[in-house]
């Protein structure tokens, strides 16, 4: 069986079409394929369930006696995401996944490395550990995640190197096209049109997911096309009401277009429905720091 049998499954996951990814995984489950491809199919289905917040399903699958280290790692990721208000539980997940990485029999699993990287990135202040998981990997996903970390730490030169490696492996691949768009956005308005073109092509090919619509909105914001960005974001919210990233980007749009009344409403939705979103947590830290400094300069009556 050709390994590209999973091409559509992978692409749907990478582009945020999680329900379609699960359906595709089910539809090809009975087809003859190698053990490795069967394992990869199962992992992508579980990753899609994880992205949809179906944590119990992933945890139950991971607790099977015959589950691989890759599946157990996904189970840990589900436990981490399911325990937002339990610091000790989350720390236990971090320690367990680090134990997996230190196990010579498990540490070579590329799936484990990717899952550990994502957990560390979500945990915060573990950028170095996250990068260590993927920077030596040569799969397209390792290169893609590494590229995104380089963008996050403002090392666009290293991100360009990773994109070059991805193009050498498969220039037309979904991940290469997606990462090209990410990097174009990171370079600013001069390359925003390149990002919009690449994202529009992927959207036409696979359908507009909330993730793709958010990416197109960010590219339009960078290009200062706020009306176009708002259309993208309203479409994303129609696809997935309450999508946190769409609300954050819409808040940014509203700021640039002077829609002050809308900002407060969006911010309230984020704080109530997505208290653990990085934007909300970051805003809380900034507000706390401001309040602490303000006390120093308060004047007694």
PDB file of C-alpha atoms in Angstrom:
ATOM      1  CA  UNK A   1       0.000   0.000   0.000  1.00  0.00           C
ATOM      2  CA  UNK A   2       1.296   3.471  -0.898  1.00  0.00           C
ATOM      3  CA  UNK A   3       2.212   5.514   2.234  1.00  0.00           C
ATOM      4  CA  UNK A   4       0.339   8.451   0.682  1.00  0.00           C
ATOM      5  CA  UNK A   5      -2.858   6.581   1.568  1.00  0.00           C
ATOM      6  CA  UNK A   6      -2.843   8.792   4.687  1.00  0.00           C
ATOM      7  CA  UNK A   7      -2.163  12.019   2.764  1.00  0.00           C
ATOM      8  CA  UNK A   8      -5.723  13.315   3.067  1.00  0.00           C
ATOM      9  CA  UNK A   9      -5.954  12.286   6.730  1.00  0.00           C
ATOM     10  CA  UNK A  10      -2.758  14.145   7.606  1.00  0.00           C
ATOM     11  CA  UNK A  11      -3.714  17.223   5.614  1.00  0.00           C
ATOM     12  CA  UNK A  12      -7.130  17.449   7.218  1.00  0.00           C
ATOM     13  CA  UNK A  13      -5.567  17.330  10.663  1.00  0.00           C
ATOM     14  CA  UNK A  14      -2.850  19.886   9.874  1.00  0.00           C
ATOM     15  CA  UNK A  15      -5.413  22.302   8.424  1.00  0.00           C
ATOM     16  CA  UNK A  16      -7.761  22.060  11.403  1.00  0.00           C
ATOM     17  CA  UNK A  17     -10.447  19.943   9.707  1.00  0.00           C
ATOM     18  CA  UNK A  18     -10.660  17.704  12.760  1.00  0.00           C
ATOM     19  CA  UNK A  19     -14.122  16.206  12.256  1.00  0.00           C
ATOM     20  CA  UNK A  20     -13.280  15.376   8.641  1.00  0.00           C
ATOM     21  CA  UNK A  21      -9.995  13.852   9.822  1.00  0.00           C
ATOM     22  CA  UNK A  22     -11.859  11.535  12.213  1.00  0.00           C
ATOM     23  CA  UNK A  23     -14.314  10.550   9.480  1.00  0.00           C
ATOM     24  CA  UNK A  24     -11.459   9.875   7.065  1.00  0.00           C
ATOM     25  CA  UNK A  25      -9.692   7.760   9.691  1.00  0.00           C
ATOM     26  CA  UNK A  26     -12.806   5.650  10.153  1.00  0.00           C
ATOM     27  CA  UNK A  27     -13.393   5.255   6.417  1.00  0.00           C
ATOM     28  CA  UNK A  28      -9.902   3.855   5.762  1.00  0.00           C
ATOM     29  CA  UNK A  29      -9.687   1.738   8.918  1.00  0.00           C
ATOM     30  CA  UNK A  30     -10.604  -1.509   7.148  1.00  0.00           C
ATOM     31  CA  UNK A  31      -8.223  -1.058   4.254  1.00  0.00           C
ATOM     32  CA  UNK A  32      -5.114  -3.250   4.205  1.00  0.00           C
ATOM     33  CA  UNK A  33      -2.046  -1.321   5.333  1.00  0.00           C
ATOM     34  CA  UNK A  34       1.227  -1.790   7.132  1.00  0.00           C
ATOM     35  CA  UNK A  35       1.458  -1.876  10.928  1.00  0.00           C
ATOM     36  CA  UNK A  36       3.195   1.519  10.935  1.00  0.00           C
ATOM     37  CA  UNK A  37       0.475   3.136   8.851  1.00  0.00           C
ATOM     38  CA  UNK A  38      -2.243   1.645  11.041  1.00  0.00           C
ATOM     39  CA  UNK A  39      -0.529   3.110  14.092  1.00  0.00           C
ATOM     40  CA  UNK A  40      -0.172   6.489  12.403  1.00  0.00           C
ATOM     41  CA  UNK A  41      -3.841   6.478  11.384  1.00  0.00           C
ATOM     42  CA  UNK A  42      -4.875   5.765  14.978  1.00  0.00           C
ATOM     43  CA  UNK A  43      -2.635   8.526  16.311  1.00  0.00           C
ATOM     44  CA  UNK A  44      -4.039  11.146  13.947  1.00  0.00           C
ATOM     45  CA  UNK A  45      -7.613  10.200  14.843  1.00  0.00           C
ATOM     46  CA  UNK A  46      -6.796  10.568  18.542  1.00  0.00           C
ATOM     47  CA  UNK A  47      -5.019  13.875  17.917  1.00  0.00           C
ATOM     48  CA  UNK A  48      -8.113  15.149  16.118  1.00  0.00           C
ATOM     49  CA  UNK A  49     -10.297  14.054  19.044  1.00  0.00           C
ATOM     50  CA  UNK A  50      -7.887  15.857  21.355  1.00  0.00           C
ATOM     51  CA  UNK A  51      -8.212  19.039  19.291  1.00  0.00           C
ATOM     52  CA  UNK A  52     -12.016  18.792  19.540  1.00  0.00           C
ATOM     53  CA  UNK A  53     -11.821  18.517  23.329  1.00  0.00           C
ATOM     54  CA  UNK A  54     -12.847  14.857  23.450  1.00  0.00           C
ATOM     55  CA  UNK A  55     -10.383  14.177  26.249  1.00  0.00           C
ATOM     56  CA  UNK A  56     -12.160  11.190  27.810  1.00  0.00           C
ATOM     57  CA  UNK A  57     -12.045   9.244  24.544  1.00  0.00           C
ATOM     58  CA  UNK A  58      -8.304   9.796  24.201  1.00  0.00           C
ATOM     59  CA  UNK A  59      -7.634   8.933  27.845  1.00  0.00           C
ATOM     60  CA  UNK A  60      -9.667   5.730  27.601  1.00  0.00           C
ATOM     61  CA  UNK A  61      -7.787   4.641  24.486  1.00  0.00           C
ATOM     62  CA  UNK A  62      -4.435   5.420  26.128  1.00  0.00           C
ATOM     63  CA  UNK A  63      -5.285   3.283  29.162  1.00  0.00           C
ATOM     64  CA  UNK A  64      -5.587   0.156  27.023  1.00  0.00           C
ATOM     65  CA  UNK A  65      -2.984  -2.443  28.120  1.00  0.00           C
ATOM     66  CA  UNK A  66      -1.602  -2.701  24.571  1.00  0.00           C
ATOM     67  CA  UNK A  67      -1.311   1.012  23.878  1.00  0.00           C
ATOM     68  CA  UNK A  68       1.980   2.243  22.436  1.00  0.00           C
ATOM     69  CA  UNK A  69       4.125   4.950  24.023  1.00  0.00           C
ATOM     70  CA  UNK A  70       2.815   7.366  21.383  1.00  0.00           C
ATOM     71  CA  UNK A  71      -0.798   6.684  22.412  1.00  0.00           C
ATOM     72  CA  UNK A  72       0.067   6.893  26.115  1.00  0.00           C
ATOM     73  CA  UNK A  73       1.694  10.258  25.465  1.00  0.00           C
ATOM     74  CA  UNK A  74      -1.504  11.482  23.796  1.00  0.00           C
ATOM     75  CA  UNK A  75      -3.406  10.251  26.848  1.00  0.00           C
ATOM     76  CA  UNK A  76      -1.134  12.378  29.030  1.00  0.00           C
ATOM     77  CA  UNK A  77      -1.766  15.377  26.790  1.00  0.00           C
ATOM     78  CA  UNK A  78      -5.506  14.822  27.205  1.00  0.00           C
ATOM     79  CA  UNK A  79      -5.121  14.613  30.988  1.00  0.00           C
ATOM     80  CA  UNK A  80      -3.111  17.835  30.950  1.00  0.00           C
ATOM     81  CA  UNK A  81      -5.758  19.710  28.964  1.00  0.00           C
ATOM     82  CA  UNK A  82      -8.586  18.257  31.062  1.00  0.00           C
ATOM     83  CA  UNK A  83      -7.094  19.507  34.359  1.00  0.00           C
ATOM     84  CA  UNK A  84      -6.912  23.240  33.706  1.00  0.00           C
ATOM     85  CA  UNK A  85      -7.376  24.193  37.355  1.00  0.00           C
ATOM     86  CA  UNK A  86      -5.212  21.474  38.913  1.00  0.00           C
ATOM     87  CA  UNK A  87      -1.583  22.594  39.081  1.00  0.00           C
ATOM     88  CA  UNK A  88      -0.403  19.373  40.727  1.00  0.00           C
ATOM     89  CA  UNK A  89      -2.076  17.171  38.110  1.00  0.00           C
ATOM     90  CA  UNK A  90      -0.501  19.161  35.306  1.00  0.00           C
ATOM     91  CA  UNK A  91       2.914  19.006  36.924  1.00  0.00           C
ATOM     92  CA  UNK A  92       2.513  15.247  37.256  1.00  0.00           C
ATOM     93  CA  UNK A  93       1.879  15.036  33.507  1.00  0.00           C
ATOM     94  CA  UNK A  94       5.016  17.075  32.812  1.00  0.00           C
ATOM     95  CA  UNK A  95       7.116  14.781  35.009  1.00  0.00           C
ATOM     96  CA  UNK A  96       5.664  11.635  33.437  1.00  0.00           C
ATOM     97  CA  UNK A  97       6.266  12.823  29.875  1.00  0.00           C
ATOM     98  CA  UNK A  98       9.821  13.786  30.814  1.00  0.00           C
ATOM     99  CA  UNK A  99      10.255  10.258  32.138  1.00  0.00           C
ATOM    100  CA  UNK A 100       9.165   8.900  28.759  1.00  0.00           C
ATOM    101  CA  UNK A 101      11.721  11.112  27.021  1.00  0.00           C
ATOM    102  CA  UNK A 102      14.471   9.846  29.323  1.00  0.00           C
ATOM    103  CA  UNK A 103      13.605   6.211  28.598  1.00  0.00           C
ATOM    104  CA  UNK A 104      15.975   4.885  25.886  1.00  0.00           C
ATOM    105  CA  UNK A 105      13.320   2.463  24.666  1.00  0.00           C
ATOM    106  CA  UNK A 106      10.729   5.211  24.183  1.00  0.00           C
ATOM    107  CA  UNK A 107      12.616   8.409  23.456  1.00  0.00           C
ATOM    108  CA  UNK A 108      13.171   7.651  19.757  1.00  0.00           C
ATOM    109  CA  UNK A 109       9.443   7.743  19.047  1.00  0.00           C
ATOM    110  CA  UNK A 110       8.835  10.724  16.755  1.00  0.00           C
ATOM    111  CA  UNK A 111       5.193  10.834  17.889  1.00  0.00           C
ATOM    112  CA  UNK A 112       6.252  11.007  21.533  1.00  0.00           C
ATOM    113  CA  UNK A 113       8.651  13.843  20.727  1.00  0.00           C
ATOM    114  CA  UNK A 114       5.914  15.850  18.986  1.00  0.00           C
ATOM    115  CA  UNK A 115       3.372  15.295  21.762  1.00  0.00           C
ATOM    116  CA  UNK A 116       5.892  16.203  24.466  1.00  0.00           C
ATOM    117  CA  UNK A 117       6.798  19.346  22.526  1.00  0.00           C
ATOM    118  CA  UNK A 118       3.149  20.410  22.349  1.00  0.00           C
ATOM    119  CA  UNK A 119       2.640  19.781  26.063  1.00  0.00           C
ATOM    120  CA  UNK A 120       5.710  21.837  26.948  1.00  0.00           C
ATOM    121  CA  UNK A 121       4.575  24.701  24.696  1.00  0.00           C
ATOM    122  CA  UNK A 122       1.138  24.688  26.313  1.00  0.00           C
ATOM    123  CA  UNK A 123       2.646  24.598  29.796  1.00  0.00           C
ATOM    124  CA  UNK A 124       4.605  27.801  29.227  1.00  0.00           C
ATOM    125  CA  UNK A 125       8.177  28.741  30.139  1.00  0.00           C
ATOM    126  CA  UNK A 126       9.376  25.452  28.626  1.00  0.00           C
ATOM    127  CA  UNK A 127      10.345  26.710  25.184  1.00  0.00           C
ATOM    128  CA  UNK A 128      13.849  25.266  25.475  1.00  0.00           C
ATOM    129  CA  UNK A 129      12.533  21.818  26.420  1.00  0.00           C
ATOM    130  CA  UNK A 130       9.985  21.967  23.584  1.00  0.00           C
ATOM    131  CA  UNK A 131      12.669  22.839  21.040  1.00  0.00           C
ATOM    132  CA  UNK A 132      14.909  20.038  22.305  1.00  0.00           C
ATOM    133  CA  UNK A 133      12.146  17.564  21.465  1.00  0.00           C
ATOM    134  CA  UNK A 134      12.012  18.460  17.781  1.00  0.00           C
ATOM    135  CA  UNK A 135      15.105  20.355  16.628  1.00  0.00           C
ATOM    136  CA  UNK A 136      16.970  17.214  15.533  1.00  0.00           C
ATOM    137  CA  UNK A 137      13.944  15.535  13.940  1.00  0.00           C
ATOM    138  CA  UNK A 138      13.753  15.292  10.164  1.00  0.00           C
ATOM    139  CA  UNK A 139      10.083  14.413   9.649  1.00  0.00           C
ATOM    140  CA  UNK A 140       7.944  17.127   8.070  1.00  0.00           C
ATOM    141  CA  UNK A 141       6.061  17.607  11.337  1.00  0.00           C
ATOM    142  CA  UNK A 142       9.278  17.999  13.334  1.00  0.00           C
ATOM    143  CA  UNK A 143      10.498  20.622  10.866  1.00  0.00           C
ATOM    144  CA  UNK A 144       7.129  22.402  10.909  1.00  0.00           C
ATOM    145  CA  UNK A 145       6.843  22.593  14.694  1.00  0.00           C
ATOM    146  CA  UNK A 146      10.474  23.652  14.966  1.00  0.00           C
ATOM    147  CA  UNK A 147       9.819  26.404  12.406  1.00  0.00           C
ATOM    148  CA  UNK A 148       6.889  27.682  14.459  1.00  0.00           C
ATOM    149  CA  UNK A 149       9.046  27.800  17.589  1.00  0.00           C
ATOM    150  CA  UNK A 150      11.718  29.750  15.723  1.00  0.00           C
ATOM    151  CA  UNK A 151       9.061  32.253  14.640  1.00  0.00           C
ATOM    152  CA  UNK A 152       7.869  32.510  18.243  1.00  0.00           C
ATOM    153  CA  UNK A 153      11.380  33.375  19.468  1.00  0.00           C
ATOM    154  CA  UNK A 154      11.931  35.767  16.547  1.00  0.00           C
ATOM    155  CA  UNK A 155      14.585  33.701  14.781  1.00  0.00           C
ATOM    156  CA  UNK A 156      13.228  34.042  11.277  1.00  0.00           C
ATOM    157  CA  UNK A 157      16.613  33.106   9.827  1.00  0.00           C
ATOM    158  CA  UNK A 158      16.411  29.660  11.423  1.00  0.00           C
ATOM    159  CA  UNK A 159      12.769  29.358  10.403  1.00  0.00           C
ATOM    160  CA  UNK A 160      13.798  30.071   6.788  1.00  0.00           C
ATOM    161  CA  UNK A 161      16.352  27.257   7.008  1.00  0.00           C
ATOM    162  CA  UNK A 162      13.674  24.840   8.175  1.00  0.00           C
ATOM    163  CA  UNK A 163      11.323  25.903   5.409  1.00  0.00           C
ATOM    164  CA  UNK A 164      14.091  25.255   2.887  1.00  0.00           C
ATOM    165  CA  UNK A 165      14.504  21.714   4.259  1.00  0.00           C
ATOM    166  CA  UNK A 166      10.762  21.158   4.008  1.00  0.00           C
ATOM    167  CA  UNK A 167      10.711  22.349   0.398  1.00  0.00           C
ATOM    168  CA  UNK A 168      13.597  20.062  -0.441  1.00  0.00           C
ATOM    169  CA  UNK A 169      11.640  17.126   0.967  1.00  0.00           C
ATOM    170  CA  UNK A 170       8.292  18.019  -0.663  1.00  0.00           C
ATOM    171  CA  UNK A 171       7.675  21.580  -1.806  1.00  0.00           C
ATOM    172  CA  UNK A 172       4.023  20.928  -2.646  1.00  0.00           C
ATOM    173  CA  UNK A 173       3.147  19.255   0.651  1.00  0.00           C
ATOM    174  CA  UNK A 174       0.398  20.703   2.810  1.00  0.00           C
ATOM    175  CA  UNK A 175       2.764  21.400   5.686  1.00  0.00           C
ATOM    176  CA  UNK A 176       5.329  23.153   3.480  1.00  0.00           C
ATOM    177  CA  UNK A 177       2.614  25.416   2.059  1.00  0.00           C
ATOM    178  CA  UNK A 178       1.202  26.129   5.518  1.00  0.00           C
ATOM    179  CA  UNK A 179       4.612  26.917   7.001  1.00  0.00           C
ATOM    180  CA  UNK A 180       5.420  29.153   4.038  1.00  0.00           C
ATOM    181  CA  UNK A 181       2.302  31.146   4.945  1.00  0.00           C
ATOM    182  CA  UNK A 182       3.286  31.313   8.633  1.00  0.00           C
ATOM    183  CA  UNK A 183       6.720  32.630   7.758  1.00  0.00           C
ATOM    184  CA  UNK A 184       5.350  35.135   5.245  1.00  0.00           C
ATOM    185  CA  UNK A 185       3.057  36.543   7.952  1.00  0.00           C
ATOM    186  CA  UNK A 186       5.982  36.744  10.383  1.00  0.00           C
ATOM    187  CA  UNK A 187       7.942  38.837   7.854  1.00  0.00           C
ATOM    188  CA  UNK A 188       5.211  41.469   7.899  1.00  0.00           C
ATOM    189  CA  UNK A 189       3.199  43.408   5.338  1.00  0.00           C
ATOM    190  CA  UNK A 190       5.759  42.984   2.551  1.00  0.00           C
ATOM    191  CA  UNK A 191       4.927  39.278   2.296  1.00  0.00           C
ATOM    192  CA  UNK A 192       1.337  39.219   3.553  1.00  0.00           C
ATOM    193  CA  UNK A 193      -0.031  38.718   0.033  1.00  0.00           C
ATOM    194  CA  UNK A 194       2.105  35.571  -0.350  1.00  0.00           C
ATOM    195  CA  UNK A 195       0.522  34.189   2.816  1.00  0.00           C
ATOM    196  CA  UNK A 196      -3.005  35.039   1.680  1.00  0.00           C
ATOM    197  CA  UNK A 197      -2.410  33.347  -1.668  1.00  0.00           C
ATOM    198  CA  UNK A 198      -1.062  30.154  -0.067  1.00  0.00           C
ATOM    199  CA  UNK A 199      -3.838  30.009   2.525  1.00  0.00           C
ATOM    200  CA  UNK A 200      -6.548  30.684  -0.054  1.00  0.00           C
ATOM    201  CA  UNK A 201      -5.197  27.832  -2.179  1.00  0.00           C
ATOM    202  CA  UNK A 202      -5.310  25.431   0.779  1.00  0.00           C
ATOM    203  CA  UNK A 203      -8.803  26.620   1.677  1.00  0.00           C
ATOM    204  CA  UNK A 204     -10.044  25.999  -1.861  1.00  0.00           C
ATOM    205  CA  UNK A 205      -8.484  22.545  -1.862  1.00  0.00           C
ATOM    206  CA  UNK A 206      -9.606  21.318   1.565  1.00  0.00           C
ATOM    207  CA  UNK A 207     -12.316  23.731   2.666  1.00  0.00           C
ATOM    208  CA  UNK A 208     -12.150  26.741   5.015  1.00  0.00           C
ATOM    209  CA  UNK A 209     -11.554  25.539   8.570  1.00  0.00           C
ATOM    210  CA  UNK A 210     -11.604  27.960  11.528  1.00  0.00           C
ATOM    211  CA  UNK A 211      -7.816  27.577  11.718  1.00  0.00           C
ATOM    212  CA  UNK A 212      -7.309  28.541   8.065  1.00  0.00           C
ATOM    213  CA  UNK A 213      -9.762  31.429   8.365  1.00  0.00           C
ATOM    214  CA  UNK A 214      -7.890  32.705  11.428  1.00  0.00           C
ATOM    215  CA  UNK A 215      -4.604  32.511   9.550  1.00  0.00           C
ATOM    216  CA  UNK A 216      -6.062  34.420   6.608  1.00  0.00           C
ATOM    217  CA  UNK A 217      -7.436  37.009   9.028  1.00  0.00           C
ATOM    218  CA  UNK A 218      -4.009  37.500  10.610  1.00  0.00           C
ATOM    219  CA  UNK A 219      -2.453  37.913   7.154  1.00  0.00           C
ATOM    220  CA  UNK A 220      -5.083  40.521   6.299  1.00  0.00           C
ATOM    221  CA  UNK A 221      -4.497  42.310   9.613  1.00  0.00           C
ATOM    222  CA  UNK A 222      -0.769  42.427   8.851  1.00  0.00           C
ATOM    223  CA  UNK A 223      -1.631  43.856   5.428  1.00  0.00           C
ATOM    224  CA  UNK A 224      -3.959  46.374   7.157  1.00  0.00           C
ATOM    225  CA  UNK A 225      -7.000  44.989   5.351  1.00  0.00           C
ATOM    226  CA  UNK A 226      -9.193  45.017   8.421  1.00  0.00           C
ATOM    227  CA  UNK A 227     -12.515  44.672   6.607  1.00  0.00           C
ATOM    228  CA  UNK A 228     -11.299  41.500   4.879  1.00  0.00           C
ATOM    229  CA  UNK A 229      -9.973  40.204   8.213  1.00  0.00           C
ATOM    230  CA  UNK A 230     -13.354  40.777   9.876  1.00  0.00           C
ATOM    231  CA  UNK A 231     -15.065  38.773   7.135  1.00  0.00           C
ATOM    232  CA  UNK A 232     -12.596  35.905   7.706  1.00  0.00           C
ATOM    233  CA  UNK A 233     -13.191  36.005  11.454  1.00  0.00           C
ATOM    234  CA  UNK A 234     -16.979  36.146  11.237  1.00  0.00           C
ATOM    235  CA  UNK A 235     -16.811  33.141   8.907  1.00  0.00           C
ATOM    236  CA  UNK A 236     -14.608  31.340  11.454  1.00  0.00           C
ATOM    237  CA  UNK A 237     -17.084  32.095  14.245  1.00  0.00           C
ATOM    238  CA  UNK A 238     -19.915  30.850  12.071  1.00  0.00           C
ATOM    239  CA  UNK A 239     -18.007  27.599  11.546  1.00  0.00           C
ATOM    240  CA  UNK A 240     -17.173  27.329  15.254  1.00  0.00           C
ATOM    241  CA  UNK A 241     -19.093  29.699  17.543  1.00  0.00           C
ATOM    242  CA  UNK A 242     -16.912  30.937  20.376  1.00  0.00           C
ATOM    243  CA  UNK A 243     -13.609  30.024  18.703  1.00  0.00           C
ATOM    244  CA  UNK A 244     -11.034  31.597  21.022  1.00  0.00           C
ATOM    245  CA  UNK A 245      -8.455  32.550  18.396  1.00  0.00           C
ATOM    246  CA  UNK A 246     -11.139  34.156  16.224  1.00  0.00           C
ATOM    247  CA  UNK A 247     -12.310  36.227  19.195  1.00  0.00           C
ATOM    248  CA  UNK A 248      -8.752  37.359  19.963  1.00  0.00           C
ATOM    249  CA  UNK A 249      -8.144  38.332  16.356  1.00  0.00           C
ATOM    250  CA  UNK A 250     -11.513  40.080  16.179  1.00  0.00           C
ATOM    251  CA  UNK A 251     -10.553  42.051  19.278  1.00  0.00           C
ATOM    252  CA  UNK A 252      -7.349  43.151  17.521  1.00  0.00           C
ATOM    253  CA  UNK A 253      -9.374  44.091  14.427  1.00  0.00           C
ATOM    254  CA  UNK A 254     -11.804  46.087  16.539  1.00  0.00           C
ATOM    255  CA  UNK A 255      -8.923  47.967  18.128  1.00  0.00           C
ATOM    256  CA  UNK A 256      -7.493  48.946  14.740  1.00  0.00           C
ATOM    257  CA  UNK A 257     -10.892  49.998  13.363  1.00  0.00           C
ATOM    258  CA  UNK A 258     -11.836  51.973  16.485  1.00  0.00           C
ATOM    259  CA  UNK A 259     -14.813  49.804  17.479  1.00  0.00           C
ATOM    260  CA  UNK A 260     -14.326  50.368  21.192  1.00  0.00           C
ATOM    261  CA  UNK A 261     -17.778  49.191  22.232  1.00  0.00           C
ATOM    262  CA  UNK A 262     -17.133  45.807  20.636  1.00  0.00           C
ATOM    263  CA  UNK A 263     -13.799  45.323  22.422  1.00  0.00           C
ATOM    264  CA  UNK A 264     -15.308  45.062  25.902  1.00  0.00           C
ATOM    265  CA  UNK A 265     -17.891  42.531  24.755  1.00  0.00           C
ATOM    266  CA  UNK A 266     -15.290  40.328  23.070  1.00  0.00           C
ATOM    267  CA  UNK A 267     -12.946  40.540  26.040  1.00  0.00           C
ATOM    268  CA  UNK A 268     -15.717  39.464  28.407  1.00  0.00           C
ATOM    269  CA  UNK A 269     -16.474  36.429  26.221  1.00  0.00           C
ATOM    270  CA  UNK A 270     -12.814  35.442  26.249  1.00  0.00           C
ATOM    271  CA  UNK A 271     -12.407  35.830  30.005  1.00  0.00           C
ATOM    272  CA  UNK A 272     -15.588  33.870  30.777  1.00  0.00           C
ATOM    273  CA  UNK A 273     -15.333  31.093  28.191  1.00  0.00           C
ATOM    274  CA  UNK A 274     -11.576  30.796  27.636  1.00  0.00           C
ATOM    275  CA  UNK A 275      -9.836  31.729  30.915  1.00  0.00           C
ATOM    276  CA  UNK A 276      -6.812  29.537  30.082  1.00  0.00           C
ATOM    277  CA  UNK A 277      -6.184  30.996  26.625  1.00  0.00           C
ATOM    278  CA  UNK A 278      -2.629  32.450  26.383  1.00  0.00           C
ATOM    279  CA  UNK A 279      -4.020  35.878  25.472  1.00  0.00           C
ATOM    280  CA  UNK A 280      -6.268  35.986  28.542  1.00  0.00           C
ATOM    281  CA  UNK A 281      -3.505  34.743  30.832  1.00  0.00           C
ATOM    282  CA  UNK A 282      -1.044  37.263  29.383  1.00  0.00           C
ATOM    283  CA  UNK A 283      -3.533  40.092  29.804  1.00  0.00           C
ATOM    284  CA  UNK A 284      -4.073  39.061  33.416  1.00  0.00           C
ATOM    285  CA  UNK A 285      -0.332  39.195  34.074  1.00  0.00           C
ATOM    286  CA  UNK A 286      -0.043  42.655  32.523  1.00  0.00           C
ATOM    287  CA  UNK A 287      -3.036  43.982  34.470  1.00  0.00           C
ATOM    288  CA  UNK A 288      -1.615  42.530  37.681  1.00  0.00           C
ATOM    289  CA  UNK A 289       1.766  44.152  37.062  1.00  0.00           C
ATOM    290  CA  UNK A 290       0.077  47.497  36.340  1.00  0.00           C
ATOM    291  CA  UNK A 291      -1.972  47.309  39.522  1.00  0.00           C
ATOM    292  CA  UNK A 292       1.133  46.535  41.599  1.00  0.00           C
ATOM    293  CA  UNK A 293       2.984  49.504  40.134  1.00  0.00           C
ATOM    294  CA  UNK A 294      -0.035  51.787  40.526  1.00  0.00           C
ATOM    295  CA  UNK A 295      -0.107  51.132  44.273  1.00  0.00           C
ATOM    296  CA  UNK A 296       3.418  52.569  44.554  1.00  0.00           C
ATOM    297  CA  UNK A 297       2.240  55.896  43.187  1.00  0.00           C
ATOM    298  CA  UNK A 298      -1.131  56.114  44.893  1.00  0.00           C
ATOM    299  CA  UNK A 299      -1.700  59.241  46.949  1.00  0.00           C
ATOM    300  CA  UNK A 300      -3.339  58.917  50.341  1.00  0.00           C
ATOM    301  CA  UNK A 301      -6.386  61.071  50.901  1.00  0.00           C
TER     302      UNK A 301
END
